Amino acid sequence: MTPNPDRTALVVAAHPDDGDFGCAGWVAHHAALGWDIHFLICTNGAKGTEDRAMTRERLIALRHEEQREACRRLGARGVAFLDHEDSELVYDRALLEQIVRHIRTIRPRTVLTHDPSDIIIRDSFINHPDHRAAGAATLDAVYPTARDHLNFPEHLAAGLEPHKVREVLLWNTNHPNHDFDYGALIEQKIAALTAHATQFPDPAGFADFSRERWRGEDGRYLERFRRVELQF
């Protein structure tokens, strides 16, 4: 079946599990509606452990498989890994080209990623430098780079045409303007996150914590985004 360009999305995340925290409810909902949703993970996740017996090579392999399983649980079409070094992601021309290549290949209507605007988020945590690099590179890839044919002309030679993304949704933002209620999908979001067993070795405890922590004062479970609708 040919993908519907109006129902295609790309999630660009710095690390395995970032996209599941940021937008798993949105992904599960839209996948159930027939959207083709792809994940792109920028780093290898090689530093995401407190287990001093874990080897780097084993952790990378596990985190790849965990993200694949999380995508299966959400109904996403698939996931690709750029495998830049964890905690050392640099926004450079090479990273920009890789993200533009994925946008021109997948041709998403909607791109979801980190909001890179601020270092401190809601006065409660520090926005990881990898998150900021991934988010900034993704926004620049969306506009103007993927749109303009003179950027990375080698893509044209490979048959990849320019592409205009129509909507961007940024998670972990200080400036939300769009809420998605995922209350009916909270168990699916938890299931996606508990696929990351290296990060959450106590899945039952994590599930209990999440059901309580994520519930808003009004009782709803919301993924809050900064939404940008692109007109050109």
Tab-separated table of C-alpha atoms in Angstrom:
chain	number	residue	atom	x	y	z
A	1	MET	CA	0.000	0.000	0.000
A	2	THR	CA	1.327	3.441	-0.949
A	3	PRO	CA	1.684	5.689	2.122
A	4	ASN	CA	-0.797	8.539	2.368
A	5	PRO	CA	1.251	11.782	2.377
A	6	ASP	CA	-1.371	13.399	4.610
A	7	ARG	CA	-1.010	10.587	7.145
A	8	THR	CA	2.755	10.220	7.436
A	9	ALA	CA	4.828	11.386	10.408
A	10	LEU	CA	8.457	11.333	11.488
A	11	VAL	CA	9.567	11.350	15.137
A	12	VAL	CA	13.152	12.599	15.555
A	13	ALA	CA	14.592	11.880	18.994
A	14	ALA	CA	18.042	12.233	20.477
A	15	HIS	CA	18.004	8.942	22.405
A	16	PRO	CA	16.023	5.722	22.561
A	17	ASP	CA	12.914	6.324	24.753
A	18	ASP	CA	12.867	10.131	24.225
A	19	GLY	CA	10.163	9.912	21.589
A	20	ASP	CA	8.136	7.520	23.728
A	21	PHE	CA	8.171	9.974	26.621
A	22	GLY	CA	7.454	12.898	24.322
A	23	CYS	CA	4.710	11.648	22.032
A	24	ALA	CA	3.845	7.953	22.475
A	25	GLY	CA	0.168	8.758	23.050
A	26	TRP	CA	0.003	10.820	19.854
A	27	VAL	CA	1.830	8.077	17.943
A	28	ALA	CA	-0.419	5.265	19.218
A	29	HIS	CA	-3.564	7.244	18.401
A	30	HIS	CA	-2.501	8.177	14.888
A	31	ALA	CA	-1.056	4.740	14.103
A	32	ALA	CA	-4.467	3.254	14.981
A	33	LEU	CA	-6.008	5.677	12.475
A	34	GLY	CA	-3.753	4.322	9.749
A	35	TRP	CA	-0.885	6.813	9.829
A	36	ASP	CA	2.588	5.677	8.746
A	37	ILE	CA	4.840	6.791	11.596
A	38	HIS	CA	8.618	6.456	11.536
A	39	PHE	CA	11.183	7.055	14.284
A	40	LEU	CA	14.691	8.411	13.772
A	41	ILE	CA	17.054	8.104	16.764
A	42	CYS	CA	20.129	10.316	16.580
A	43	THR	CA	22.432	8.714	19.175
A	44	ASN	CA	23.394	5.195	20.176
A	45	GLY	CA	22.232	5.429	23.812
A	46	ALA	CA	25.623	4.153	24.946
A	47	LYS	CA	25.715	6.086	28.213
A	48	GLY	CA	22.190	5.422	29.459
A	49	THR	CA	22.896	3.036	32.341
A	50	GLU	CA	23.879	2.930	35.995
A	51	ASP	CA	24.906	-0.728	35.679
A	52	ARG	CA	28.702	-0.751	35.931
A	53	ALA	CA	28.837	-4.323	34.663
A	54	MET	CA	27.129	-3.363	31.396
A	55	THR	CA	29.429	-3.140	28.398
A	56	ARG	CA	29.086	-0.379	25.863
A	57	GLU	CA	28.523	-2.761	22.967
A	58	ARG	CA	25.862	-4.718	24.846
A	59	LEU	CA	24.039	-1.551	25.894
A	60	ILE	CA	23.921	-0.189	22.329
A	61	ALA	CA	22.487	-3.472	21.039
A	62	LEU	CA	19.914	-3.619	23.823
A	63	ARG	CA	18.785	-0.049	23.347
A	64	HIS	CA	18.332	-0.594	19.625
A	65	GLU	CA	16.135	-3.617	20.258
A	66	GLU	CA	14.216	-1.860	23.029
A	67	GLN	CA	13.333	0.999	20.703
A	68	ARG	CA	12.258	-1.425	17.990
A	69	GLU	CA	9.992	-3.185	20.483
A	70	ALA	CA	8.572	0.130	21.725
A	71	CYS	CA	7.745	1.056	18.131
A	72	ARG	CA	6.018	-2.297	17.626
A	73	ARG	CA	3.933	-1.711	20.747
A	74	LEU	CA	2.877	1.706	19.466
A	75	GLY	CA	2.093	0.568	15.940
A	76	ALA	CA	4.856	2.658	14.360
A	77	ARG	CA	6.099	1.489	10.984
A	78	GLY	CA	9.771	1.360	11.952
A	79	VAL	CA	12.851	3.030	13.368
A	80	ALA	CA	16.262	4.094	12.031
A	81	PHE	CA	19.381	4.873	14.052
A	82	LEU	CA	22.045	7.427	13.201
A	83	ASP	CA	24.276	6.149	16.044
A	84	HIS	CA	26.044	9.361	16.947
A	85	GLU	CA	27.768	9.113	20.307
A	86	ASP	CA	25.444	9.494	23.285
A	87	SER	CA	25.922	12.797	25.164
A	88	GLU	CA	28.190	14.096	22.382
A	89	LEU	CA	25.650	14.932	19.679
A	90	VAL	CA	26.787	17.931	17.661
A	91	TYR	CA	24.610	19.936	15.328
A	92	ASP	CA	26.758	20.083	12.222
A	93	ARG	CA	26.278	19.805	8.479
A	94	ALA	CA	26.568	16.019	8.618
A	95	LEU	CA	23.712	15.666	11.125
A	96	LEU	CA	21.585	18.113	9.164
A	97	GLU	CA	22.126	16.121	5.966
A	98	GLN	CA	21.105	12.870	7.651
A	99	ILE	CA	17.858	14.330	8.958
A	100	VAL	CA	17.073	16.033	5.649
A	101	ARG	CA	17.681	12.719	3.882
A	102	HIS	CA	15.138	11.008	6.127
A	103	ILE	CA	12.590	13.771	5.605
A	104	ARG	CA	12.992	13.584	1.838
A	105	THR	CA	12.755	9.794	1.946
A	106	ILE	CA	9.748	9.474	4.277
A	107	ARG	CA	8.031	12.711	3.161
A	108	PRO	CA	6.108	13.328	6.382
A	109	ARG	CA	3.252	15.747	6.808
A	110	THR	CA	4.099	16.028	10.518
A	111	VAL	CA	7.460	16.008	12.277
A	112	LEU	CA	7.684	15.584	16.052
A	113	THR	CA	10.858	16.379	17.997
A	114	HIS	CA	12.426	18.092	21.008
A	115	ASP	CA	11.888	21.806	21.596
A	116	PRO	CA	15.466	23.158	21.530
A	117	SER	CA	14.534	26.686	22.589
A	118	ASP	CA	15.376	26.585	26.296
A	119	ILE	CA	17.957	24.966	28.563
A	120	ILE	CA	15.649	24.907	31.608
A	121	ILE	CA	12.225	23.298	31.103
A	122	ARG	CA	9.338	24.289	33.397
A	123	ASP	CA	11.862	25.077	36.132
A	124	SER	CA	12.044	21.343	36.827
A	125	PHE	CA	14.767	19.836	34.646
A	126	ILE	CA	17.647	20.672	32.312
A	127	ASN	CA	17.117	20.098	28.619
A	128	HIS	CA	19.849	17.598	27.685
A	129	PRO	CA	22.364	19.025	25.170
A	130	ASP	CA	21.657	16.098	22.841
A	131	HIS	CA	17.970	17.049	22.925
A	132	ARG	CA	18.783	20.626	21.999
A	133	ALA	CA	21.090	19.578	19.164
A	134	ALA	CA	18.578	17.100	17.749
A	135	GLY	CA	15.709	19.564	17.978
A	136	ALA	CA	17.615	22.452	16.410
A	137	ALA	CA	18.924	20.314	13.553
A	138	THR	CA	15.457	18.908	12.910
A	139	LEU	CA	13.838	22.335	12.766
A	140	ASP	CA	16.467	23.555	10.330
A	141	ALA	CA	16.041	20.380	8.304
A	142	VAL	CA	12.291	20.986	8.091
A	143	TYR	CA	12.752	24.622	7.073
A	144	PRO	CA	14.367	25.596	4.876
A	145	THR	CA	16.797	22.799	4.116
A	146	ALA	CA	14.548	19.891	3.038
A	147	ARG	CA	12.403	22.304	1.040
A	148	ASP	CA	15.087	23.833	-1.191
A	149	HIS	CA	16.479	21.696	-3.979
A	150	LEU	CA	19.898	23.362	-3.951
A	151	ASN	CA	20.536	22.028	-0.444
A	152	PHE	CA	22.336	18.685	-0.741
A	153	PRO	CA	22.003	18.325	-4.524
A	154	GLU	CA	23.343	14.784	-4.203
A	155	HIS	CA	19.886	13.888	-2.907
A	156	LEU	CA	18.373	14.808	-6.254
A	157	ALA	CA	20.898	12.577	-7.973
A	158	ALA	CA	19.714	9.750	-5.716
A	159	GLY	CA	16.078	10.404	-6.599
A	160	LEU	CA	15.148	12.235	-3.386
A	161	GLU	CA	13.021	15.271	-4.181
A	162	PRO	CA	12.642	18.334	-1.911
A	163	HIS	CA	9.809	18.095	0.585
A	164	LYS	CA	7.671	20.557	2.539
A	165	VAL	CA	6.632	19.485	6.044
A	166	ARG	CA	3.279	20.999	7.013
A	167	GLU	CA	3.235	20.610	10.805
A	168	VAL	CA	5.815	20.423	13.586
A	169	LEU	CA	5.028	19.289	17.135
A	170	LEU	CA	7.675	20.005	19.781
A	171	TRP	CA	7.589	18.190	23.115
A	172	ASN	CA	9.097	19.219	26.470
A	173	THR	CA	8.365	22.844	25.754
A	174	ASN	CA	7.946	25.935	27.876
A	175	HIS	CA	5.510	27.278	25.286
A	176	PRO	CA	2.758	24.701	24.701
A	177	ASN	CA	-0.129	25.702	22.466
A	178	HIS	CA	-1.545	22.277	21.579
A	179	ASP	CA	-2.697	19.530	23.955
A	180	PHE	CA	-3.272	15.901	23.057
A	181	ASP	CA	-5.353	13.899	25.561
A	182	TYR	CA	-3.966	10.356	25.640
A	183	GLY	CA	-5.938	9.139	28.640
A	184	ALA	CA	-7.424	6.234	26.677
A	185	LEU	CA	-3.905	5.225	25.632
A	186	ILE	CA	-1.955	5.597	28.864
A	187	GLU	CA	-1.396	1.855	29.218
A	188	GLN	CA	-0.057	1.690	25.661
A	189	LYS	CA	2.325	4.580	26.385
A	190	ILE	CA	3.509	2.838	29.556
A	191	ALA	CA	3.940	-0.401	27.610
A	192	ALA	CA	6.120	1.378	25.053
A	193	LEU	CA	8.303	2.875	27.755
A	194	THR	CA	8.656	-0.357	29.722
A	195	ALA	CA	10.035	-1.940	26.546
A	196	HIS	CA	13.148	0.032	27.519
A	197	ALA	CA	14.117	-2.488	30.196
A	198	THR	CA	17.632	-1.083	30.599
A	199	GLN	CA	16.063	2.181	31.714
A	200	PHE	CA	13.126	0.868	33.756
A	201	PRO	CA	14.085	-2.434	35.422
A	202	ASP	CA	11.004	-2.243	37.701
A	203	PRO	CA	8.171	-1.992	35.158
A	204	ALA	CA	5.370	-2.318	37.711
A	205	GLY	CA	6.830	0.445	39.863
A	206	PHE	CA	7.383	2.647	36.832
A	207	ALA	CA	3.794	2.082	35.694
A	208	ASP	CA	2.389	3.050	39.095
A	209	PHE	CA	4.615	6.128	39.239
A	210	SER	CA	3.636	7.175	35.727
A	211	ARG	CA	-0.120	6.833	36.247
A	212	GLU	CA	0.154	9.129	39.244
A	213	ARG	CA	2.819	11.568	38.049
A	214	TRP	CA	1.421	12.156	34.586
A	215	ARG	CA	-2.158	12.852	35.693
A	216	GLY	CA	-2.977	16.542	35.555
A	217	GLU	CA	-4.880	18.442	38.208
A	218	ASP	CA	-8.024	18.009	36.116
A	219	GLY	CA	-7.523	14.247	35.980
A	220	ARG	CA	-6.488	14.186	32.341
A	221	TYR	CA	-3.325	12.817	30.771
A	222	LEU	CA	-1.967	15.311	28.267
A	223	GLU	CA	0.960	15.423	25.903
A	224	ARG	CA	1.613	19.121	25.503
A	225	PHE	CA	3.262	20.386	22.338
A	226	ARG	CA	4.390	23.607	20.780
A	227	ARG	CA	2.671	23.285	17.433
A	228	VAL	CA	3.889	25.072	14.304
A	229	GLU	CA	1.825	25.023	11.119
A	230	LEU	CA	3.997	25.802	8.118
A	231	GLN	CA	2.412	27.802	5.328
A	232	PHE	CA	5.231	27.684	2.781
